[in-house]
Short mmCIF file of C-alpha atoms and ligand atoms in Angstrom, two decimals:
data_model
loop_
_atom_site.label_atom_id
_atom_site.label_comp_id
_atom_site.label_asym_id
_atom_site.label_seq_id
_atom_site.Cartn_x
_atom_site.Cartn_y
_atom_site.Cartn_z
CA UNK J 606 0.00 0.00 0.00
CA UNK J 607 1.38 3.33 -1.13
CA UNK J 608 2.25 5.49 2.12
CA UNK J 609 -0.24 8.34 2.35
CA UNK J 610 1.72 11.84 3.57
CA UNK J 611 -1.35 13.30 5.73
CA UNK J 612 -1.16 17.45 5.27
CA UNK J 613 -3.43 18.68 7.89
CA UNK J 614 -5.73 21.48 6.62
CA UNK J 615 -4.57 25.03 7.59
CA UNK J 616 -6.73 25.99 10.72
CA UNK J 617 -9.07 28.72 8.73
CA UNK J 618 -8.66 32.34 9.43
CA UNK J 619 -11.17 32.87 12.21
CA UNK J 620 -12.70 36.55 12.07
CA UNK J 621 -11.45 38.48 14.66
CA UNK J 622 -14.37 39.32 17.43
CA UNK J 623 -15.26 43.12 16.99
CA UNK J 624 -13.18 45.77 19.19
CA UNK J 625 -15.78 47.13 21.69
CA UNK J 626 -15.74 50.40 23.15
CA UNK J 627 -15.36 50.59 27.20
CA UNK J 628 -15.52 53.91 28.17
CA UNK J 629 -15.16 54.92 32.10
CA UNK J 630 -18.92 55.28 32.99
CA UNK J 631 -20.34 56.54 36.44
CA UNK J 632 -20.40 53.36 38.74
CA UNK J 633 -23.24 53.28 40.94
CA UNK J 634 -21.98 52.20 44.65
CA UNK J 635 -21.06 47.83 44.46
CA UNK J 636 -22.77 47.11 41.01
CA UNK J 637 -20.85 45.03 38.64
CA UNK J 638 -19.48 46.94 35.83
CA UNK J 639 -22.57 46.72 32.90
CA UNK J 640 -20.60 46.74 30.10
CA UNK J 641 -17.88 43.85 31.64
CA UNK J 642 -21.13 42.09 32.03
CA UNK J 643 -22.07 42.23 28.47
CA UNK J 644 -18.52 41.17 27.60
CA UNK J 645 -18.83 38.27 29.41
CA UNK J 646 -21.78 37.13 27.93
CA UNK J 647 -19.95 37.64 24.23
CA UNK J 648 -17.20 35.39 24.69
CA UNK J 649 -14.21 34.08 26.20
CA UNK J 650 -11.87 36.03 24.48
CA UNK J 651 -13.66 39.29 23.40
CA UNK J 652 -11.81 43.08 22.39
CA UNK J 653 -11.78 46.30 23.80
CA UNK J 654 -10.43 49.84 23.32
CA UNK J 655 -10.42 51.94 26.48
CA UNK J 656 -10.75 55.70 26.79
CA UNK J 657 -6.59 56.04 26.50
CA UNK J 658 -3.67 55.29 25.17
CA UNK J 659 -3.59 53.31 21.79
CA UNK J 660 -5.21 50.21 19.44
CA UNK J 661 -7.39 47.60 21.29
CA UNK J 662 -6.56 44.51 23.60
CA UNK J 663 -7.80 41.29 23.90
CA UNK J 664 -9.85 40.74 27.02
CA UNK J 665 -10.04 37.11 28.74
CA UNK J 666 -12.94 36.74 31.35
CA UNK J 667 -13.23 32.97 32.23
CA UNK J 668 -11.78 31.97 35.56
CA UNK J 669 -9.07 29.29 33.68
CA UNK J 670 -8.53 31.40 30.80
CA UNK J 671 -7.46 34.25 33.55
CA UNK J 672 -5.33 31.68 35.74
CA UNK J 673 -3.63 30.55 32.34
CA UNK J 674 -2.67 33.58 31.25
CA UNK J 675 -1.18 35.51 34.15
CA UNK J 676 0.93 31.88 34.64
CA UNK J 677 2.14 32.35 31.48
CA UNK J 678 5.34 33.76 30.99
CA UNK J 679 4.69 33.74 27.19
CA UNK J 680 2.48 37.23 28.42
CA UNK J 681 4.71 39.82 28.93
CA UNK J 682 4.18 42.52 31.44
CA UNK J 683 8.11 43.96 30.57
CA UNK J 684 6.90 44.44 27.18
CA UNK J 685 3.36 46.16 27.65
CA UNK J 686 5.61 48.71 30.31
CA UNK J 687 7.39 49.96 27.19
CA UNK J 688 4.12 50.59 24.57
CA UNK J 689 1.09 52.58 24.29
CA UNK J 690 -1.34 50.06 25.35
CA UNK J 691 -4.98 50.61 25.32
CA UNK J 692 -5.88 52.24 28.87
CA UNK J 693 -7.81 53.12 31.60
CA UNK J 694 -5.30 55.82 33.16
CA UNK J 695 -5.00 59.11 31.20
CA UNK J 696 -1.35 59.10 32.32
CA UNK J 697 0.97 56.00 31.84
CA UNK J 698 4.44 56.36 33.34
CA UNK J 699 6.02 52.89 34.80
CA UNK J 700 9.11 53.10 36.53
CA UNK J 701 11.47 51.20 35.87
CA UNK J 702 11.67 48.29 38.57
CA UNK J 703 8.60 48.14 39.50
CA UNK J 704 7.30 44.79 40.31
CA UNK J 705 3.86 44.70 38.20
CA UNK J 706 6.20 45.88 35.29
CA UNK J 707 8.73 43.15 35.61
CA UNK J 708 8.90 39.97 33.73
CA UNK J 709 11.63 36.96 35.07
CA UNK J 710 14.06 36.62 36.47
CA UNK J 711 13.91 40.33 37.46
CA UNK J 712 10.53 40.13 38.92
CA UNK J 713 11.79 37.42 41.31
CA UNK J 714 14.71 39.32 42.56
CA UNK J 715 13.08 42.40 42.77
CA UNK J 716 10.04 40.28 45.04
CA UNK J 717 12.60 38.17 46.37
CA UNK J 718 14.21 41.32 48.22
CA UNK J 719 11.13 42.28 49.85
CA UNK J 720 9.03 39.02 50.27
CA UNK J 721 10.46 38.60 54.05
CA UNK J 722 7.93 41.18 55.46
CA UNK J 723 4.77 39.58 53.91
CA UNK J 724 4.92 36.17 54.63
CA UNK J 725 2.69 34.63 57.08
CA UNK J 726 4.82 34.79 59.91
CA UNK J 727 5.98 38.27 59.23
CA UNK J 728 2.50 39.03 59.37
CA UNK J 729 1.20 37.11 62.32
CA UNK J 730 3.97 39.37 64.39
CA UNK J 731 2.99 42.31 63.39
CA UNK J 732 -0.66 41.28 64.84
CA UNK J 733 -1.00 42.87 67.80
CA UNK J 734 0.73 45.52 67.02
CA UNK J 735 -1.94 46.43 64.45
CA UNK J 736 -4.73 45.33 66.58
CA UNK J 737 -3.20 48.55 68.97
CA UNK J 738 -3.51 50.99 66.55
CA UNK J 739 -6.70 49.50 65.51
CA UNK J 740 -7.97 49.97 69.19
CA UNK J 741 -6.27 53.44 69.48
CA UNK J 742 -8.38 54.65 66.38
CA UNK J 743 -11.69 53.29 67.25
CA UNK J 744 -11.45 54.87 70.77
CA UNK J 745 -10.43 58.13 69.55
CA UNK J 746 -13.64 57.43 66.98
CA UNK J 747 -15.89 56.51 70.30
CA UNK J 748 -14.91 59.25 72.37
CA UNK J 749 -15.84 61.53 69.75
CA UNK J 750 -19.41 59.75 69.48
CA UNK J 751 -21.71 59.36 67.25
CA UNK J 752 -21.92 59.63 64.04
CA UNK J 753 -18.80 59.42 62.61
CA UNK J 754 -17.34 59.03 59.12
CA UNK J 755 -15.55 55.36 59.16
CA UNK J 756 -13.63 56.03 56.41
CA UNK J 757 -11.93 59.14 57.77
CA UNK J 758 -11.67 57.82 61.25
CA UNK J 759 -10.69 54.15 61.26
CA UNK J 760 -10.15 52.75 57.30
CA UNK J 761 -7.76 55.27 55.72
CA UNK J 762 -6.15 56.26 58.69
CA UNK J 763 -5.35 52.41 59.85
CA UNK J 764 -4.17 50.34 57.03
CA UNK J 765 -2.23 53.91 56.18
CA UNK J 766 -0.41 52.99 59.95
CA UNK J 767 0.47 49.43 59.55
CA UNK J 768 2.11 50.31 56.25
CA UNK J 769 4.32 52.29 57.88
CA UNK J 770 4.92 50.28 60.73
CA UNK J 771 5.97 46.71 57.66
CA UNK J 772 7.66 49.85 56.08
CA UNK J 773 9.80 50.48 58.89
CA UNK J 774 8.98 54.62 58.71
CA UNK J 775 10.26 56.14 61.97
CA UNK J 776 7.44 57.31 64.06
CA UNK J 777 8.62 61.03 64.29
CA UNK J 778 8.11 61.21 60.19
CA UNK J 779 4.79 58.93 60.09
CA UNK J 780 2.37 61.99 59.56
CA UNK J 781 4.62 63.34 56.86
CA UNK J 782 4.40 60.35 55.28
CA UNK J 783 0.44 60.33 55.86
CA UNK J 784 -0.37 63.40 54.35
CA UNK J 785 1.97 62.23 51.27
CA UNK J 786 0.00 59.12 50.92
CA UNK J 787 -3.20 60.83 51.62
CA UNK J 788 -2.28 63.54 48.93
CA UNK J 789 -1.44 60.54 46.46
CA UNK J 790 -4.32 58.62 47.10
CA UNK J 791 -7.49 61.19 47.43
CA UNK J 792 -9.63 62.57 44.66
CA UNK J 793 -9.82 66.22 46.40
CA UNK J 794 -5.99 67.64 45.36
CA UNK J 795 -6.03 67.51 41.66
CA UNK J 796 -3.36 65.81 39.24
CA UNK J 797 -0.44 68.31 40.19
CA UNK J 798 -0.98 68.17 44.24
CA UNK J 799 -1.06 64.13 43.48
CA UNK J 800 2.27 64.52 41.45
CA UNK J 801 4.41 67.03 43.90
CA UNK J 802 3.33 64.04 46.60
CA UNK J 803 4.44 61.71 45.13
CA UNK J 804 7.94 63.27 44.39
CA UNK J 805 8.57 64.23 48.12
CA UNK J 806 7.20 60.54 48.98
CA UNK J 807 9.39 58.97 46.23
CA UNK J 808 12.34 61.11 47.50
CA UNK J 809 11.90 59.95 50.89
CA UNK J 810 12.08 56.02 50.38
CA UNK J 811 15.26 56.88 48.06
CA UNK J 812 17.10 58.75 51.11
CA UNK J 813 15.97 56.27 53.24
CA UNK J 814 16.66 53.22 51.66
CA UNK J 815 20.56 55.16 51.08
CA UNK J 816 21.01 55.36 55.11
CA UNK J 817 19.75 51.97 55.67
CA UNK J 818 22.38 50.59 53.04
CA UNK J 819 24.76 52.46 54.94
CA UNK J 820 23.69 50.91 58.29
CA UNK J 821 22.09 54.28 59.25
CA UNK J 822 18.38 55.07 60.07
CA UNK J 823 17.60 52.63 62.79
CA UNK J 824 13.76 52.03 62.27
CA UNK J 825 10.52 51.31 64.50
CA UNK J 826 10.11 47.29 62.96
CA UNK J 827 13.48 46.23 63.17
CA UNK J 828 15.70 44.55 60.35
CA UNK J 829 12.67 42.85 58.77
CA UNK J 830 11.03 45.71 57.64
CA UNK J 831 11.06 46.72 54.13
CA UNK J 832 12.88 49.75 53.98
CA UNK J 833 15.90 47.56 56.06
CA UNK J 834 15.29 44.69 53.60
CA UNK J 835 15.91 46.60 50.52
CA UNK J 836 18.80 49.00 52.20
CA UNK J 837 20.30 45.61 52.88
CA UNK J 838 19.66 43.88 49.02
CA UNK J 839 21.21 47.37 47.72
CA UNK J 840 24.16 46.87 49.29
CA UNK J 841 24.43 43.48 48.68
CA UNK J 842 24.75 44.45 44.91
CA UNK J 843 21.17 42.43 44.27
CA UNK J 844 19.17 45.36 43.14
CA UNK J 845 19.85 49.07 42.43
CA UNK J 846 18.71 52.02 44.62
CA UNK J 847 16.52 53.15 41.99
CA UNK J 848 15.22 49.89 41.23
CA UNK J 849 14.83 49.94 45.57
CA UNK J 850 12.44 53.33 45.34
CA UNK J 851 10.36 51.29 42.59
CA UNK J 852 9.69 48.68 44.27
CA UNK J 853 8.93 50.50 47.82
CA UNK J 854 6.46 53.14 46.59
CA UNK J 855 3.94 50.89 45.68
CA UNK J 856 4.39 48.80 48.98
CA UNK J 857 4.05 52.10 50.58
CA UNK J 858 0.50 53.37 48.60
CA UNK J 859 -0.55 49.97 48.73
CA UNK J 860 -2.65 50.62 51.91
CA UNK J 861 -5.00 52.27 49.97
CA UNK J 862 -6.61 49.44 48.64
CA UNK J 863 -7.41 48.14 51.84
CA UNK J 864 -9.41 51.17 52.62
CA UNK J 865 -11.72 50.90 49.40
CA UNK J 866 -12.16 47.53 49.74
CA UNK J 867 -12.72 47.27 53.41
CA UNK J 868 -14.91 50.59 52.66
CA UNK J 869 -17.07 48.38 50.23
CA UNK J 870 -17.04 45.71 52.98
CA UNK J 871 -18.41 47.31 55.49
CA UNK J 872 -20.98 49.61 52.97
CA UNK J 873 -21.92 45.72 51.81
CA UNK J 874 -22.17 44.65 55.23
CA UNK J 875 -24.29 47.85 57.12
CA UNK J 876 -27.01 47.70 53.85
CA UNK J 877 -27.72 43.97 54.32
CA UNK J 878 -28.56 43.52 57.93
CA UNK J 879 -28.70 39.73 56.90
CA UNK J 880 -25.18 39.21 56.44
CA UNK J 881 -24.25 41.26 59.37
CA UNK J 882 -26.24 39.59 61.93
CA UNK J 883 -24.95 36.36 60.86
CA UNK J 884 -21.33 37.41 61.23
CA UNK J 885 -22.13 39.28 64.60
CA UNK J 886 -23.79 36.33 65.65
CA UNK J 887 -21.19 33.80 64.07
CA UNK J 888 -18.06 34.92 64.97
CA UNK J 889 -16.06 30.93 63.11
CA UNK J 890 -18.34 32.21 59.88
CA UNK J 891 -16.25 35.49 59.21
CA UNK J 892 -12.80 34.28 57.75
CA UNK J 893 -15.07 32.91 54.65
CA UNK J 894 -17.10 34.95 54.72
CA UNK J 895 -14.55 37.38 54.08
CA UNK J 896 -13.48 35.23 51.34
CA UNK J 897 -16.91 35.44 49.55
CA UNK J 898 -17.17 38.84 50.06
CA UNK J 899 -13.43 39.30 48.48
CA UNK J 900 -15.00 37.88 45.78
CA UNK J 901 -18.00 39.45 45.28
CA UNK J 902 -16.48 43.52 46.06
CA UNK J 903 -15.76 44.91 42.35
CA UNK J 904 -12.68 46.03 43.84
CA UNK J 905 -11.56 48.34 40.82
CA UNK J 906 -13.03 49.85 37.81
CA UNK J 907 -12.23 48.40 34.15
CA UNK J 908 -9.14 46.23 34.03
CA UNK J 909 -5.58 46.54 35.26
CA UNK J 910 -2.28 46.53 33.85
CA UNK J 911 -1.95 44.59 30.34
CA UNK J 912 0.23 42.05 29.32
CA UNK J 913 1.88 41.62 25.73
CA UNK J 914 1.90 37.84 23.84
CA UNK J 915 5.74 37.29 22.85
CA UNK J 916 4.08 34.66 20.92
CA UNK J 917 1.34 33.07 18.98
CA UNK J 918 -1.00 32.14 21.27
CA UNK J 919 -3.79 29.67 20.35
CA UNK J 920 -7.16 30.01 22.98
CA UNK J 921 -10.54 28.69 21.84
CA UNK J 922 -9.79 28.43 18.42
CA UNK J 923 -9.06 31.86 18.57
CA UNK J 924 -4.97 33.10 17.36
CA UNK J 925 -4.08 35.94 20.07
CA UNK J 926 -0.72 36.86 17.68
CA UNK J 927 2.45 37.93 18.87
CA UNK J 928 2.50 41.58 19.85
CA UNK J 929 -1.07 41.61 20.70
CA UNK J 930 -1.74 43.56 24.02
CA UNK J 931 -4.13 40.82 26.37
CA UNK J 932 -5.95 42.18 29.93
CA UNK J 933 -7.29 39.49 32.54
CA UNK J 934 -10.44 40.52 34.65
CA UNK J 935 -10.15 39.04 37.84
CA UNK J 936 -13.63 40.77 38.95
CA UNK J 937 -15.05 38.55 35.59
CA UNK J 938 -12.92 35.96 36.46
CA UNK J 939 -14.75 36.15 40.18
CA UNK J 940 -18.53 35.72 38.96
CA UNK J 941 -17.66 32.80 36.25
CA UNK J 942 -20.72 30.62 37.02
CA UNK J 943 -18.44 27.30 36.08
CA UNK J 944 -16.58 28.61 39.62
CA UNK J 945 -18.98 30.07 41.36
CA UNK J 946 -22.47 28.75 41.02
CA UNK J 947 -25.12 32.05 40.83
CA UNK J 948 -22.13 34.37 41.22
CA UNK J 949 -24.04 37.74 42.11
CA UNK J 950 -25.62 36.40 44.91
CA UNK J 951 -23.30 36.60 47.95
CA UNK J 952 -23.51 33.28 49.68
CA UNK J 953 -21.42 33.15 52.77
CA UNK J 954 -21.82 29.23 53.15
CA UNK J 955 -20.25 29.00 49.99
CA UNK J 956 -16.45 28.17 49.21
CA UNK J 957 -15.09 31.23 47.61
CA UNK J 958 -11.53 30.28 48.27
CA UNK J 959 -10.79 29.62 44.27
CA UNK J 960 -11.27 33.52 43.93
CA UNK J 961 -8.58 35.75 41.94
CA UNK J 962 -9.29 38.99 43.99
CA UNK J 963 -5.86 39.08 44.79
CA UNK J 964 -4.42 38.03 41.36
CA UNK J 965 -3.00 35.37 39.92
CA UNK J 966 0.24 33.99 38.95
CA UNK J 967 3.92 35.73 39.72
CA UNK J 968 2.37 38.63 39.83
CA UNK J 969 0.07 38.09 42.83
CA UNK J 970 -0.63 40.63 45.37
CA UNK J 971 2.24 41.08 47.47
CA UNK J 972 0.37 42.54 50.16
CA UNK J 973 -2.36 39.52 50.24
CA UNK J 974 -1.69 38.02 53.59
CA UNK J 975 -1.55 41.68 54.90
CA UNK J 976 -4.53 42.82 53.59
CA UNK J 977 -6.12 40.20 55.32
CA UNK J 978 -5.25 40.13 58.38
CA UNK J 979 -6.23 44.26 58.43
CA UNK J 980 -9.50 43.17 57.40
CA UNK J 981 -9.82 40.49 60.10
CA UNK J 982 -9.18 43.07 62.77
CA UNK J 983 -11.56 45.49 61.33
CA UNK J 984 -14.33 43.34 61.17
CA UNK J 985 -13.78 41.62 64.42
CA UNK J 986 -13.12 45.00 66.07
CA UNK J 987 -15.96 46.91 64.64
CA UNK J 988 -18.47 44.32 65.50
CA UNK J 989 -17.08 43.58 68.88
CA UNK J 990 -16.64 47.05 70.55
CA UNK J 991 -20.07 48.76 68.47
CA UNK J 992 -22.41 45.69 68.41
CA UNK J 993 -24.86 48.61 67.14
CA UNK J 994 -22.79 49.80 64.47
CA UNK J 995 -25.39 50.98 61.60
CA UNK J 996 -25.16 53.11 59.00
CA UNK J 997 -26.13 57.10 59.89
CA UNK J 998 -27.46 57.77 56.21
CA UNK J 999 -29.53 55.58 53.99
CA UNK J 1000 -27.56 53.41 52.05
CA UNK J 1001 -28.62 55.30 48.42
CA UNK J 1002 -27.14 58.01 49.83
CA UNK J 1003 -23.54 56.90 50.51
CA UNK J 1004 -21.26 58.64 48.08
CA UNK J 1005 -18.89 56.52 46.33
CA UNK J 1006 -15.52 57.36 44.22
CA UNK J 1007 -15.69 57.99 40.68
CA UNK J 1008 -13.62 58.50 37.84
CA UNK J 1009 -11.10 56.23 39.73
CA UNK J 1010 -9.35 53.10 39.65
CA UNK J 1011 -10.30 51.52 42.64
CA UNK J 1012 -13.68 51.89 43.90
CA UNK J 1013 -14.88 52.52 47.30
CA UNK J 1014 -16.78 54.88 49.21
CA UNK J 1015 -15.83 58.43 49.50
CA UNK J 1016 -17.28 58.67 53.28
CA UNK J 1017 -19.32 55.98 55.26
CA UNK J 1018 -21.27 57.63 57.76
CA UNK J 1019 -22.00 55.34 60.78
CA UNK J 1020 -23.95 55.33 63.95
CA UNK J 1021 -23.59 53.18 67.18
C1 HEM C 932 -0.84 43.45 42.90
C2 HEM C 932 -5.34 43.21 44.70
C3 HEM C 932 -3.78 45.21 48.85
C4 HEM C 932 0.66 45.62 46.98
C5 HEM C 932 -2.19 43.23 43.05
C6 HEM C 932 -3.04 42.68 42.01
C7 HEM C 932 -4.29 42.61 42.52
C8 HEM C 932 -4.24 43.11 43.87
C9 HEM C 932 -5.54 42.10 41.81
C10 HEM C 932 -2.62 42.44 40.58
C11 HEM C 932 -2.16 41.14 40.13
C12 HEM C 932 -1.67 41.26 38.69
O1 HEM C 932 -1.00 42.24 38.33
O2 HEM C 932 -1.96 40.37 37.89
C13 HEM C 932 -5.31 43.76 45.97
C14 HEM C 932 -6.46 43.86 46.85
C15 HEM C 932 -6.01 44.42 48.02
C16 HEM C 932 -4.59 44.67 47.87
C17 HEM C 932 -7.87 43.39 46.51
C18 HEM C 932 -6.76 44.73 49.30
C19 HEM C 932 -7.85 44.14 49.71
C20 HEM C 932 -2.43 45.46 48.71
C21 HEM C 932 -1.58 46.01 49.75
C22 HEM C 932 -0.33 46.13 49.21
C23 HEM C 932 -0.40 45.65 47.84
C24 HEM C 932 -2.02 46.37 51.16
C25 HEM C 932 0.95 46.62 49.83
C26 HEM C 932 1.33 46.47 51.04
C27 HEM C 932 0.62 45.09 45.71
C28 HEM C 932 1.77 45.05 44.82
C29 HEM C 932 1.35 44.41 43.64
C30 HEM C 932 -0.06 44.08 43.85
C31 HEM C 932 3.18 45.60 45.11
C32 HEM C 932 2.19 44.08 42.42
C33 HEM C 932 2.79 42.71 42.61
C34 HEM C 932 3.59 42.22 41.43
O3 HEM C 932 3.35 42.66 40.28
O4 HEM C 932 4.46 41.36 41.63
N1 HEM C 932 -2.95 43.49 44.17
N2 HEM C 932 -4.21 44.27 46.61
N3 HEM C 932 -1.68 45.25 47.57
N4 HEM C 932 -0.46 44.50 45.10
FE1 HEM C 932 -2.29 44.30 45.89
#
């Protein structure tokens, strides 16, 4: 029998799914983003333009697609750092060293420097220290009385305080170091107000990561602390002193995100008496319930930073070609009904732990275990010490962020 050479057919050209517009619309308090909602019902892989910078982007919303692709070195974060990517931000300027801008093996000596302060033991020390400025904020808050505005009083101001404390920031320069982050971080001060704070904060981890490499600026945590950490990597020779400031500013904003999404939390929590009661009442419920509720909070607006295929990339029959920019929604990613079964209902018997709130991937939060232990102590110190902890305004009325990145409530006005 003559030998038959088998030539499989070319795959055909598959028409490329049409680029949708995803402009920054007003978000009204916790809904999930409409138009991410229509793009998950489109497809798998679906693309978008965003209000700035340049071309479209694929978009992946499926909870395996996301996990495969930000596991994927093949996705470049190195290479989206240097074009103009289809955007959220109106301004785009990564610095150089910056952990959610590195690819390997600089992304895991840049972490690797750092990781020490965020592990779970790291964190479990710094415990009860938090817990006492958790305690020192919520009596200041009590003695004050009622109402109050939680945000201002106990969920900037805190996770804002056990930064600095991981940080290693000298208590005599902790407000300075407030009102920078504050500056950086609120809505109120404009674009150049936002910019001048960030160069004094910017210039202040650069000086002080110089005197720790020279053995100088003894600091409140110790030698574990960040700021000692990287002082200590730089003069080792492992990483620069610029590449030192990159990766310390965001460690050092990164509070902020605890205060939105704790500020969701609670907003979630005060407007559903049903899921308050049960964790007043329930004390063993709360750690997953917190994981549900992780979940569930659409913790940012749009998508985050993009990634660049370095190759040819076949997903659902669909070619994502080299060069293409690709985003991951890890708030799609968190109501994928194959995951989570009815995924806008919050169900606090449910096992959210398979969420992606925290990322995915190399690039995972490095403040994760952090974040939650801040938002252990707020929710078992809030409920504890003001069992009749309400909110002061209906909830229709609570103003939330917009025109922002991460969402949250502006104030949260509470009773007791
Ligand atoms: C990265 C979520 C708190 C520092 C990320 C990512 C997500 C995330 C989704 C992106 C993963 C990716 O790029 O694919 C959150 C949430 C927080 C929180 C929901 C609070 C509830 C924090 C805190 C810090 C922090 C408190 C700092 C102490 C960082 C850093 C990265 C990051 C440095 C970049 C890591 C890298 O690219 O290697 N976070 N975060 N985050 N987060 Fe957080």
């Amino acid at each position: 029998m003559a030998e038959e050479t088998i030539t499989l057919p070319e795959r055909p050209e598959q028409p490329l799914p049409p680029v949708r517009d995803w402009p920054a619309g007003e978000l009204n308090a916790t809904e999930f983003e409409p138009v991410l909602a229509e793009l998950m019902r489109e497809g798998p892989l679906t693309r978008i333009r965003l209000p700035h910078g340049e071309g479209w982007a694929w978009l992946a919303t499926r909870h395996d697609d996301v996990k495969m692709i930000t596991n994927d070195p093949r996705f470049s974060r190195a290479e989206a750092a240097v074009r103009q990517v289809t955007r959220l931000a109106p301004h785009f300027a990564p610095r150089p060293g910056a952990l959610a801008w590195a690819d390997q093996p600089d992304h895991n000596r840049l972490r690797h420097a750092v990781s020490a302060a965020y592990t779970v033991s790291a964190v479990k020390r710094l415990r009860p220290r938090a817990q006492e400025m958790l305690d020192a904020l919520v009596d200041d808050m009590v003695r004050d009385g009622s109402p109050a505005d939680l945000i201002a009083r106990v969920l900037e101001p805190f996770p804002i305080s056990v930064v600095c404390e991981v940080m290693g920031v000298p208590l005599d320069e902790r407000q300075k170091l407030h009102d920078w982050t504050r500056e950086i971080i609120s809505t109120a001060g404009g674009a150049d107000a936002a910019e001048l704070a960030k160069k004094g904060l910017f210039g202040w981890i650069g000086q002080a990561v110089r005197a720790r490499r020279d053995g100088e600026g003894g600091s409140a945590g110790g030698s574990e602390d960040v700021l000692s950490l990287l002082g200590a990597a730089v003069r080792r020779g492992e990483l620069g002193e610029e590449e030192a400031v990159s990766v310390a500013g965001p460690l050092q904003i990164g509070g902020e995100a605890v205060t939105n999404n704790s500020g969701q939390m609670f907003y979630l929590l005060l407007s559903r008496p049903d899921l308050l009661d049960r964790l007043r009442n329930d004390p063993a419920a709360r750690p997953a319930a917190v994981e549900e509720l992780l979940r569930y909070i659409p913790h940012r607006a749009s998508v985050g930073l993009p990634r660049i295929a370095t190759e040819d990339v076949d997903l659902h029959g669909v070619r994502i070609s080299a060069g293409d920019a690709v985003y991951v929604s890890y708030l799609a990613a968190n109501r994928d009904p194959a995951v989570f079964p009815d995924p806008d209902r919050i169900d606090l018997d449910r096992d959210a732990g398979a969420h992606v709130a925290f990322g995915n991937g190399p690039h995972f939060c490095t403040g994760a275990v952090f974040s939650r232990m801040q938002i252990e102590l707020l929710i078992d110190t809030l409920l504890e010490r003001l069992p009749g902890l309400r909110l002061a305004v209906p909830a229709d009325q609570v103003p939330f962020r917009q025109r922002t990145m991460i969402r949250g409530p502006l104030t949260l006005p509470v009773a007791w």
